[in-house]
Structure formats: structure tokens, C-alpha cells
PDB file of N, CA and C in Angstrom:
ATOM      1  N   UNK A 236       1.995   4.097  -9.517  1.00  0.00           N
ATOM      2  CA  UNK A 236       2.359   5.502  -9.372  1.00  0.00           C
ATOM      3  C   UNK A 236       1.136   6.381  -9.081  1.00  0.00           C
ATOM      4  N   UNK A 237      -0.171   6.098  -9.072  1.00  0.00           N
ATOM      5  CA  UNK A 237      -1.070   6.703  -9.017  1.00  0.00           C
ATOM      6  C   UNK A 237      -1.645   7.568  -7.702  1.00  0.00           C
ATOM      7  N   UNK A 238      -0.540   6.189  -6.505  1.00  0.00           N
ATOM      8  CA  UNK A 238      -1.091   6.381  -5.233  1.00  0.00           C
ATOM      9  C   UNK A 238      -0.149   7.297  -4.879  1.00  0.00           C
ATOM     10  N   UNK A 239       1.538   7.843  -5.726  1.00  0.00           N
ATOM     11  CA  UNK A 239       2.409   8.891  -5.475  1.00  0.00           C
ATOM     12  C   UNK A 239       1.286  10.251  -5.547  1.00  0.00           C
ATOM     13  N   UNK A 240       0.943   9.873  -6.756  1.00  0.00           N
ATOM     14  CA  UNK A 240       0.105  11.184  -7.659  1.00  0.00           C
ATOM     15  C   UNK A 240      -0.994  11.739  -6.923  1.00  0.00           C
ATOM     16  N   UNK A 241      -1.644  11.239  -6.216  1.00  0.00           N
ATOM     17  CA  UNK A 241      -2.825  11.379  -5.047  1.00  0.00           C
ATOM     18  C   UNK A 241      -2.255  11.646  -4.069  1.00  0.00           C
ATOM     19  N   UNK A 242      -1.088  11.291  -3.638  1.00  0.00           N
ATOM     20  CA  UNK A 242      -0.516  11.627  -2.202  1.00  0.00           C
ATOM     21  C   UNK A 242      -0.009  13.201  -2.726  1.00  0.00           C
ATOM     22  N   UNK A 243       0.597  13.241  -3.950  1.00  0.00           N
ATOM     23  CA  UNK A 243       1.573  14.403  -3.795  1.00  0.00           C
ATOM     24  C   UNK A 243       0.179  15.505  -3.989  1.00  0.00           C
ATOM     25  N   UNK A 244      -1.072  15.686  -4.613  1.00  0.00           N
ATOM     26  CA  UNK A 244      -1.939  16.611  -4.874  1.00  0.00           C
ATOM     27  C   UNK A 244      -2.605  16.279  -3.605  1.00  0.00           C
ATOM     28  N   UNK A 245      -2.601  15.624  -2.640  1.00  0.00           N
ATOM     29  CA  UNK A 245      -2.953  16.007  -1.082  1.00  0.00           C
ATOM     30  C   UNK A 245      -2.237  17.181  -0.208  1.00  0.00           C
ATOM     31  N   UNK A 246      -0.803  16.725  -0.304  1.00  0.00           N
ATOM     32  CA  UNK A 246       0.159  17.593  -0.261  1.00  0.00           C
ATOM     33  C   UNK A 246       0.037  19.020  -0.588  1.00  0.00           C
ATOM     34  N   UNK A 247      -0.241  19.112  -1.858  1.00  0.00           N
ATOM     35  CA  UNK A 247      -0.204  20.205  -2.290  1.00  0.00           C
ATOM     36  C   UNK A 247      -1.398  21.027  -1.673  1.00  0.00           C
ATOM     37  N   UNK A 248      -2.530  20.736  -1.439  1.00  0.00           N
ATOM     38  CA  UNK A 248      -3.750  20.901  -0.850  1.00  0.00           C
ATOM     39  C   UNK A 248      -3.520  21.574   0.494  1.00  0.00           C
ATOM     40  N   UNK A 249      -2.676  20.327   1.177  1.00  0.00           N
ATOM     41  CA  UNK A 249      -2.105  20.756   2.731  1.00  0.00           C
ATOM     42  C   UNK A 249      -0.854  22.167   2.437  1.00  0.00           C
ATOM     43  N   UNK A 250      -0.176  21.942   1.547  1.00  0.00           N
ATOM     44  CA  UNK A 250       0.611  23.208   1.832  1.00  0.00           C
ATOM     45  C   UNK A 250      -0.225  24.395   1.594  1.00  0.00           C
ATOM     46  N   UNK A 251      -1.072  24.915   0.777  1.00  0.00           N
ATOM     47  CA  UNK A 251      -2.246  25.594   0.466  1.00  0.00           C
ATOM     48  C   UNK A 251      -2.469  26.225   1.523  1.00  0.00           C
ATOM     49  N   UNK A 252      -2.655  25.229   1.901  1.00  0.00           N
ATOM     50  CA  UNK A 252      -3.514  25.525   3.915  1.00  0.00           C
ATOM     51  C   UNK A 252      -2.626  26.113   4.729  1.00  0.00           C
ATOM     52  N   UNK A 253      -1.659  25.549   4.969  1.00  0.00           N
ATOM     53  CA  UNK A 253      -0.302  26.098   5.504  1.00  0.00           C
ATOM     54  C   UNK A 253      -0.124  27.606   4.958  1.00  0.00           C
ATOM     55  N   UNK A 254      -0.308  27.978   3.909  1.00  0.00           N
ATOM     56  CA  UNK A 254       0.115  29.496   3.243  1.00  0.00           C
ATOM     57  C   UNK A 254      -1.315  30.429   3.972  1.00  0.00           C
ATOM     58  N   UNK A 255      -2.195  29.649   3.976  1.00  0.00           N
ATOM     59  CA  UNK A 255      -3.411  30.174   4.338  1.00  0.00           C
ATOM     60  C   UNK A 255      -3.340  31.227   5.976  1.00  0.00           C
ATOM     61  N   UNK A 256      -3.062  29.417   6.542  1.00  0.00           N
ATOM     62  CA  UNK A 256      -2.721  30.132   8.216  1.00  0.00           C
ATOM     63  C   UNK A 256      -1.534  30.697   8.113  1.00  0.00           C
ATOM     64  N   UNK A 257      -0.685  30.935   7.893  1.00  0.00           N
ATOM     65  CA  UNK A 257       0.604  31.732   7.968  1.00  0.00           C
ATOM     66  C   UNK A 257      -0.226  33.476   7.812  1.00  0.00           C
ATOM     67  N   UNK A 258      -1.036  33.643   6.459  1.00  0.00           N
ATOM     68  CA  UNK A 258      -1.309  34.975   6.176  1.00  0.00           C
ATOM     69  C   UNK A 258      -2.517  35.217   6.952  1.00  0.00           C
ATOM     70  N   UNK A 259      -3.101  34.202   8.044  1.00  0.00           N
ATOM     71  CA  UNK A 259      -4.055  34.394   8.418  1.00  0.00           C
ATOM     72  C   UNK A 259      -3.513  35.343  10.122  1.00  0.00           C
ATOM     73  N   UNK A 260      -2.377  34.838  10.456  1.00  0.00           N
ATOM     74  CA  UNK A 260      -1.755  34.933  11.693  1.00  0.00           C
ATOM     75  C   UNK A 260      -1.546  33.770  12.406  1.00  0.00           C
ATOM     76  N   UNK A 261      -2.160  32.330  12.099  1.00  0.00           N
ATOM     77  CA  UNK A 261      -2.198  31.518  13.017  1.00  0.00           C
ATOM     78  C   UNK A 261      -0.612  31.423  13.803  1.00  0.00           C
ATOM     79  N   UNK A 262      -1.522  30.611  15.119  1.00  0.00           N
ATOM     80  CA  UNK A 262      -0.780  30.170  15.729  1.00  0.00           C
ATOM     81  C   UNK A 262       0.408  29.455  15.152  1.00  0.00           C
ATOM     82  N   UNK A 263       1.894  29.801  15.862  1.00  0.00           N
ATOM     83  CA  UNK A 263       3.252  28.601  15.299  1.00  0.00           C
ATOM     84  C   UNK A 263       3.200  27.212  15.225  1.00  0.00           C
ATOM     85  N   UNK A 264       2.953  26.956  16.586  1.00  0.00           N
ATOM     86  CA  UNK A 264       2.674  25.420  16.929  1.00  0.00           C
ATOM     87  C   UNK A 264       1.808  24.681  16.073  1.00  0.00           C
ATOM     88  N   UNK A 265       0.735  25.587  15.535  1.00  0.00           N
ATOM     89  CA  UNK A 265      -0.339  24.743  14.696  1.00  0.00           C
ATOM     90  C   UNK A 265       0.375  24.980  13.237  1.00  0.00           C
ATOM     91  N   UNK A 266       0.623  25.957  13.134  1.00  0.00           N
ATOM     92  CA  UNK A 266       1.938  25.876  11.580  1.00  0.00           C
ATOM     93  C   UNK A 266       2.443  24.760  10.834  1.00  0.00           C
ATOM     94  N   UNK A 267       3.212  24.908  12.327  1.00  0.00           N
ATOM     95  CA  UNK A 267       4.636  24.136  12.267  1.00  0.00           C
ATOM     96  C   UNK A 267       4.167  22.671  12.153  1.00  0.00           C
ATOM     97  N   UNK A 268       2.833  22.391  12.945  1.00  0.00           N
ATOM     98  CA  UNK A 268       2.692  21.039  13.186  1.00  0.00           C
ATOM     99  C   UNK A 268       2.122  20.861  11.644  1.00  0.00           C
ATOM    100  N   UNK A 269       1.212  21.746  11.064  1.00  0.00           N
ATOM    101  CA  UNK A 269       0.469  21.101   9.823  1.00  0.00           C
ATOM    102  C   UNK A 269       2.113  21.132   8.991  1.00  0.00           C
ATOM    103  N   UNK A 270       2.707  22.169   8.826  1.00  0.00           N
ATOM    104  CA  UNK A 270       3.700  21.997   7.759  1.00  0.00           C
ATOM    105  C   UNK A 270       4.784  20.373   7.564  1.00  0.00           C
ATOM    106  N   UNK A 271       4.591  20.194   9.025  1.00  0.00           N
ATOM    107  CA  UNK A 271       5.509  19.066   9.207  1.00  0.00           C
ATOM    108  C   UNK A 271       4.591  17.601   8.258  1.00  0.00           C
ATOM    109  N   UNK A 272       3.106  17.683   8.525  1.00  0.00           N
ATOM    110  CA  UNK A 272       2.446  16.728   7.662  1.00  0.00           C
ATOM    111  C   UNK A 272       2.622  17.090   6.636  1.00  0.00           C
ATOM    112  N   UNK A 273       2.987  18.129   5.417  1.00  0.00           N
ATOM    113  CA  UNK A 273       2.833  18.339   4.724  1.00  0.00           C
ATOM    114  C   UNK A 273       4.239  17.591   4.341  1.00  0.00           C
ATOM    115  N   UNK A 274       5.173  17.873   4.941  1.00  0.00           N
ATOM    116  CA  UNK A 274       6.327  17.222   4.670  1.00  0.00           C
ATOM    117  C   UNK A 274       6.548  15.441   4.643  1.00  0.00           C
ATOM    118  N   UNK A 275       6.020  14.899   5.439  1.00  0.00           N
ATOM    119  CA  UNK A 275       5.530  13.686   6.045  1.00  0.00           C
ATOM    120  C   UNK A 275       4.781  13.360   4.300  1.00  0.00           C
ATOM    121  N   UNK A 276       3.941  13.760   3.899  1.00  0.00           N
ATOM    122  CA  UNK A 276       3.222  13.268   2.669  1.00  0.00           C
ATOM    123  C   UNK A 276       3.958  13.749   1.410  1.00  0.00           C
ATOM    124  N   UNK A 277       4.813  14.492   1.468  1.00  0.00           N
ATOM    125  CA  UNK A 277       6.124  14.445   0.254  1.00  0.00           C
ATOM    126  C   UNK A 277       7.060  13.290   0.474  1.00  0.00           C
ATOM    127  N   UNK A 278       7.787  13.000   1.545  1.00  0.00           N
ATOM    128  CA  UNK A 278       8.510  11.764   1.664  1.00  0.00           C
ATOM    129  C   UNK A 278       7.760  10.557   1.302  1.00  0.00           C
ATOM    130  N   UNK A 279       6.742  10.173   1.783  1.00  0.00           N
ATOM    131  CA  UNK A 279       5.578   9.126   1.872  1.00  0.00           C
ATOM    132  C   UNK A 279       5.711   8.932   0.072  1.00  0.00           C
ATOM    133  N   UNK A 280       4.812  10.508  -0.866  1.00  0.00           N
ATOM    134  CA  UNK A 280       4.790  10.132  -1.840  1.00  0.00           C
ATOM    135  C   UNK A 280       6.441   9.942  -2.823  1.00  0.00           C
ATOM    136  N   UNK A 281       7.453  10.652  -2.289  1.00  0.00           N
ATOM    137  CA  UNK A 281       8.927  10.111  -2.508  1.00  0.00           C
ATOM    138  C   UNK A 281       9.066   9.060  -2.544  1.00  0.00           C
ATOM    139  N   UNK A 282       9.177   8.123  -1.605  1.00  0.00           N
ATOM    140  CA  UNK A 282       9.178   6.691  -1.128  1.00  0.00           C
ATOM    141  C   UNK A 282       8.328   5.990  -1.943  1.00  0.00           C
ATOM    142  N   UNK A 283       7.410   5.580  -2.468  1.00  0.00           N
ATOM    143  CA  UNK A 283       6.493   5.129  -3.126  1.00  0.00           C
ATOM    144  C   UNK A 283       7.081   5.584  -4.651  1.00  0.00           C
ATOM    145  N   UNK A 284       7.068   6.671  -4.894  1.00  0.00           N
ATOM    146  CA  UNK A 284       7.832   6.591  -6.528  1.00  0.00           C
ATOM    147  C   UNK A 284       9.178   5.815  -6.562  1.00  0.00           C
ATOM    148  N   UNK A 285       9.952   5.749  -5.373  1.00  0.00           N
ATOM    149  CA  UNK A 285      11.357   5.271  -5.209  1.00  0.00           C
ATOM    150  C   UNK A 285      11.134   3.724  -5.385  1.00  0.00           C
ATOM    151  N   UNK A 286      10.379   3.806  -4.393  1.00  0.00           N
ATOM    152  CA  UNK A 286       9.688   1.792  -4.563  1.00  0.00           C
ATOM    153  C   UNK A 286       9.343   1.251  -5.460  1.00  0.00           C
ATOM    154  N   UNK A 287       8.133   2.068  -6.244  1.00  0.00           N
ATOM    155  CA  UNK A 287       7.711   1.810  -7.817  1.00  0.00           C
ATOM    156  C   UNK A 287       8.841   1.684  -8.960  1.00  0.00           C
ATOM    157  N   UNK A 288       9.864   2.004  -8.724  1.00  0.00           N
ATOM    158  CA  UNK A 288      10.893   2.195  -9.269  1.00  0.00           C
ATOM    159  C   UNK A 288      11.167   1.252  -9.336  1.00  0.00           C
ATOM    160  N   UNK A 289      12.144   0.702  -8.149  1.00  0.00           N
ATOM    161  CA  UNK A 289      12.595  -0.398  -8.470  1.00  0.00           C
ATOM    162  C   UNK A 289      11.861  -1.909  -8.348  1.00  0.00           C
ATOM    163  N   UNK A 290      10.551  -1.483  -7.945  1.00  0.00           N
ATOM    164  CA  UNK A 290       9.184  -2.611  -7.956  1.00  0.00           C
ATOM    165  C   UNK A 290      10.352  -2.933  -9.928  1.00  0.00           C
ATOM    166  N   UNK A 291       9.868  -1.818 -10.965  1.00  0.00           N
ATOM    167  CA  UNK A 291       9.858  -1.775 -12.121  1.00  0.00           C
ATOM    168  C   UNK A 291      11.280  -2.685 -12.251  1.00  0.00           C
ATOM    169  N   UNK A 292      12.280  -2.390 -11.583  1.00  0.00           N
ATOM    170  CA  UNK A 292      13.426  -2.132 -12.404  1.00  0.00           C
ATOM    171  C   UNK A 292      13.886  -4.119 -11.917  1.00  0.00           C
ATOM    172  N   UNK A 293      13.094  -4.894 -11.202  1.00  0.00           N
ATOM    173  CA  UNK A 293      13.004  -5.896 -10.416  1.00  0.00           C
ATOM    174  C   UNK A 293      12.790  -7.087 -11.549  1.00  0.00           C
ATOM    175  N   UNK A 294      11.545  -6.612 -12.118  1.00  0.00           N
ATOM    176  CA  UNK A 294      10.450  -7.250 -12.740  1.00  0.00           C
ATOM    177  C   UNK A 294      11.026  -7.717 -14.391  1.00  0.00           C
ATOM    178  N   UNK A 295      11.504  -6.543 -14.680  1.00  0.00           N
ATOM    179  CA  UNK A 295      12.471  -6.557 -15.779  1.00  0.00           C
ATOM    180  C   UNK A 295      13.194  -7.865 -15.847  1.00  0.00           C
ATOM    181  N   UNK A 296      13.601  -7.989 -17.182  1.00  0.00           N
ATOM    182  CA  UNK A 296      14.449  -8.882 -17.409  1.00  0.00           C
ATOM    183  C   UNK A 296      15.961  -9.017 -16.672  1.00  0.00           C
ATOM    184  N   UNK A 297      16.025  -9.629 -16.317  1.00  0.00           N
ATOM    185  CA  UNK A 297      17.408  -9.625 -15.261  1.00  0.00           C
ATOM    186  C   UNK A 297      17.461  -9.981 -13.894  1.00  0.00           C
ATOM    187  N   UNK A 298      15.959  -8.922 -13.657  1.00  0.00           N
ATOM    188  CA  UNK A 298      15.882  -9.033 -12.036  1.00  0.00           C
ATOM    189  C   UNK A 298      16.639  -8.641 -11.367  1.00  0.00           C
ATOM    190  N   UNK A 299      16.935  -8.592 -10.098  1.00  0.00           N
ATOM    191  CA  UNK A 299      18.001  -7.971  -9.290  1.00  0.00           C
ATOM    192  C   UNK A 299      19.518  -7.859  -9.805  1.00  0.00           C
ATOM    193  N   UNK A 300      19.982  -8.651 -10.699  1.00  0.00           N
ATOM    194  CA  UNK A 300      21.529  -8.964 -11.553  1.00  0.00           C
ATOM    195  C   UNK A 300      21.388  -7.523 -12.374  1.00  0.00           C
ATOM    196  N   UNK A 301      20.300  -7.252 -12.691  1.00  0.00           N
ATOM    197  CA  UNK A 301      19.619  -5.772 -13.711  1.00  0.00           C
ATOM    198  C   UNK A 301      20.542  -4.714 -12.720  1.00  0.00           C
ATOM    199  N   UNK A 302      19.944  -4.268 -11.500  1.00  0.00           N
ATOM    200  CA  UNK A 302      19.657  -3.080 -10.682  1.00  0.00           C
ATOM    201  C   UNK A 302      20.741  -3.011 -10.359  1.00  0.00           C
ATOM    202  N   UNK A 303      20.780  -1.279 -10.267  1.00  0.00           N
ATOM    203  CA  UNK A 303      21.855  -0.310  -9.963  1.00  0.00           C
ATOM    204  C   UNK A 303      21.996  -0.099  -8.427  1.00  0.00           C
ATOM    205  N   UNK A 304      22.215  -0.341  -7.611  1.00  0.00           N
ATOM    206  CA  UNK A 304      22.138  -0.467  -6.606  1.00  0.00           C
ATOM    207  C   UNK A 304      22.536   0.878  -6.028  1.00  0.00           C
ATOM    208  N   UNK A 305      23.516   1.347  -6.662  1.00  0.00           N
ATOM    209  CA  UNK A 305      24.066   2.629  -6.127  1.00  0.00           C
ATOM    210  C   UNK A 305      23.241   3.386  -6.234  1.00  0.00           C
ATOM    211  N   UNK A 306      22.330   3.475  -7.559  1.00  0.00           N
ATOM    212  CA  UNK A 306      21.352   4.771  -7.969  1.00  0.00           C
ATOM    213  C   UNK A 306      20.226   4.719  -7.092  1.00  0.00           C
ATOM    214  N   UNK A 307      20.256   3.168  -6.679  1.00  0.00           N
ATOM    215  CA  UNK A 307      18.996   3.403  -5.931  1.00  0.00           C
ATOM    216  C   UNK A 307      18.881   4.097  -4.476  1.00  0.00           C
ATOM    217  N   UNK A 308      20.101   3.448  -3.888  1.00  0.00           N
ATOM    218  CA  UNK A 308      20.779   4.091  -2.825  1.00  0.00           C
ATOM    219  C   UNK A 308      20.843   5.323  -2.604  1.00  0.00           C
ATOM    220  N   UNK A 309      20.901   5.892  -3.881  1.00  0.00           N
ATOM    221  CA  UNK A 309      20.796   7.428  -3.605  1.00  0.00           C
ATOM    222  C   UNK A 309      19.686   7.911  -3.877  1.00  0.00           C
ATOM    223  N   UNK A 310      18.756   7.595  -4.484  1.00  0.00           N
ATOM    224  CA  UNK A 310      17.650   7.680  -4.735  1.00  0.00           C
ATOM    225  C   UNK A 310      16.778   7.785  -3.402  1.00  0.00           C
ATOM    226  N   UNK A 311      16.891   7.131  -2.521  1.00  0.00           N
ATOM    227  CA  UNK A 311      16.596   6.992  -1.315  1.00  0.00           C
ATOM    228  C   UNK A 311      17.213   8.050  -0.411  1.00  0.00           C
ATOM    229  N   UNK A 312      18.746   8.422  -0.419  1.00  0.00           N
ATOM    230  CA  UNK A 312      19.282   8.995   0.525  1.00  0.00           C
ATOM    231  C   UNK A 312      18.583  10.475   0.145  1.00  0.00           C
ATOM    232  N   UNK A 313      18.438  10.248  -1.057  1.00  0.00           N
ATOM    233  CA  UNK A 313      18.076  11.626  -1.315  1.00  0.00           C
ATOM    234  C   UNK A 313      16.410  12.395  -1.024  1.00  0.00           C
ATOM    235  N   UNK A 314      16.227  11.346  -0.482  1.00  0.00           N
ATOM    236  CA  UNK A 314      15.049  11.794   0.645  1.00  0.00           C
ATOM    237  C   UNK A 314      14.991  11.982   2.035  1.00  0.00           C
ATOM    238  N   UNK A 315      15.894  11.826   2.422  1.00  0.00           N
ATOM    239  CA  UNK A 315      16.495  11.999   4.303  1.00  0.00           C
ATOM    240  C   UNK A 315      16.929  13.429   4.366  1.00  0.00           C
TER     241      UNK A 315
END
């Protein structure tokens, strides 16, 4: 989870920046394009907690016979 935790305080860094040029006047195109990385490294660190997840929920006693399949499913959708 560490590499979520570093991705998401990158993120946060990049949106920073994003608030920056917005009050600065910048250009849209350059906006839009940084905001979109900013978004790009919330899913990224999404995905990776989602994975770690069920990395966890794998490993466990049971193993796949364990996992919720549905929760995970949404767990996922709920990043699209």
C-alpha cells in the first residue's frame, strides 16, 4: 500500500499545480492536459489499493473459495 500512498501525495502535489495555473490564467489545453494526469494518478493509485486488496484477500486462508467476487467487481467498476 505504500506505493498507493506515494502515488496518491503525488497527486495531490499535481492537483496543487493545477489550482495554481487555473488562478494564474493559464492556458486550457495545458489545464486540462495536467488535470487529466492528475486524474490518471488517482485511478493508478485506486487500482493498486484495489489489487492490494485482493493480493490480501487471496493469500488468506481459503484463497480464491474466500473472495467476494461481486465486491470486488465493484470495487473496480467503481473506478471507471
Amino acid at each position: 500500500m505504500r506505493s498507493a500512498a506515494d502515488r496518491l501525495k503525488r497527486a495531490q502535489g499535481r492537483l496543487a499545480g493545477v489550482a495554481r495555473m487555473l488562478e494564474e490564467g493559464r492556458d486550457c489545453e495545458e489545464v486540462v492536459t495536467r488535470l487529466a494526469a492528475v486524474n490518471r494518478a488517482l485511478d493508478r493509485a485506486g487500482f493498486a489499493i484495489v489489487a492490494g486488496g485482493l493480493e490480501e484477500c487471496l493469500s488468506q486462508e481459503g484463497g480464491a473459495d474466500g473472495l467476494d467476487t461481486q465486491k470486488v467487481e465493484k470495487l473496480f467498476l467503481s473506478l471507471s
